Amino acid sequence: MPQTGDDVHQGDGLFPGESAPPIARPLVLVTRGRIEYLGRCPHCQNMHRHTHLGKVTGPCGRKYELQPKAKRRAA
């Protein structure tokens, strides 16, 4: 049975209908007194500063996830 446009899974999440937030790869910025993460917003393409990794909300109001690149494993 063919699926209609409403039934088709469009999200990137684990479960149907769940949409995962876009991912941004942060740069580490060491300031005087703390570590911040600088990431390019996937929506407005501006660089935003955050104090933690994970799910964040940029000053533009859009939600995305800051995830560092996977580290190389020793052989």
CSV table of C-alpha atoms in Angstrom, one decimal:
chain,number,residue,atom,x,y,z
A,1,MET,CA,0.0,0.0,0.0
A,2,PRO,CA,1.6,3.3,-1.0
A,3,GLN,CA,2.1,5.9,1.7
A,4,THR,CA,0.7,9.4,1.5
A,5,GLY,CA,2.8,12.5,2.2
A,6,ASP,CA,1.5,12.6,5.8
A,7,ASP,CA,2.5,9.0,6.5
A,8,VAL,CA,6.0,9.1,5.1
A,9,HIS,CA,8.8,9.3,7.7
A,10,GLN,CA,10.6,12.7,7.1
A,11,GLY,CA,12.6,13.1,10.3
A,12,ASP,CA,16.2,12.0,11.0
A,13,GLY,CA,15.4,10.8,14.5
A,14,LEU,CA,15.2,7.2,15.8
A,15,PHE,CA,11.4,7.0,15.8
A,16,PRO,CA,9.0,8.0,13.1
A,17,GLY,CA,7.8,11.5,13.3
A,18,GLU,CA,10.8,12.5,15.5
A,19,SER,CA,13.1,15.1,14.0
A,20,ALA,CA,16.6,15.4,15.3
A,21,PRO,CA,18.1,18.9,15.7
A,22,PRO,CA,20.8,19.9,13.2
A,23,ILE,CA,24.4,19.3,14.4
A,24,ALA,CA,27.2,22.0,14.5
A,25,ARG,CA,30.8,21.2,15.1
A,26,PRO,CA,32.2,23.6,17.7
A,27,LEU,CA,35.6,25.3,18.0
A,28,VAL,CA,37.0,25.6,21.5
A,29,LEU,CA,37.5,29.1,22.7
A,30,VAL,CA,39.5,29.6,25.9
A,31,THR,CA,38.7,33.0,27.5
A,32,ARG,CA,39.9,34.5,30.7
A,33,GLY,CA,38.2,32.4,33.3
A,34,ARG,CA,36.2,29.8,31.3
A,35,ILE,CA,36.0,27.7,28.2
A,36,GLU,CA,33.4,28.5,25.5
A,37,TYR,CA,32.4,26.8,22.4
A,38,LEU,CA,32.0,28.6,19.1
A,39,GLY,CA,29.7,27.0,16.6
A,40,ARG,CA,28.2,28.0,13.2
A,41,CYS,CA,24.4,28.0,13.4
A,42,PRO,CA,23.0,25.7,10.7
A,43,HIS,CA,20.0,28.1,10.3
A,44,CYS,CA,21.4,31.6,10.1
A,45,GLN,CA,25.0,30.7,9.4
A,46,ASN,CA,26.3,33.1,12.1
A,47,MET,CA,28.9,32.0,14.7
A,48,HIS,CA,27.3,31.7,18.2
A,49,ARG,CA,29.2,31.3,21.5
A,50,HIS,CA,28.0,28.7,24.1
A,51,THR,CA,29.2,27.6,27.5
A,52,HIS,CA,28.4,23.9,27.1
A,53,LEU,CA,28.1,21.1,24.5
A,54,GLY,CA,24.9,19.3,23.7
A,55,LYS,CA,21.5,20.8,22.8
A,56,VAL,CA,21.7,24.6,22.7
A,57,THR,CA,19.5,27.5,21.6
A,58,GLY,CA,21.3,30.2,19.6
A,59,PRO,CA,20.6,33.9,20.0
A,60,CYS,CA,18.6,33.7,16.8
A,61,GLY,CA,16.2,31.5,18.7
A,62,ARG,CA,16.9,28.2,16.7
A,63,LYS,CA,17.8,25.0,18.5
A,64,TYR,CA,20.7,22.8,17.4
A,65,GLU,CA,23.2,20.4,18.9
A,66,LEU,CA,26.9,21.1,19.5
A,67,GLN,CA,28.9,17.9,19.0
A,68,PRO,CA,32.7,17.6,18.8
A,69,LYS,CA,34.2,15.4,16.1
A,70,ALA,CA,34.8,11.8,17.1
A,71,LYS,CA,38.3,11.3,18.4
A,72,ARG,CA,40.7,8.9,16.8
A,73,ARG,CA,41.1,5.6,18.6
A,74,ALA,CA,44.5,4.0,19.2
A,75,ALA,CA,45.2,0.8,17.2
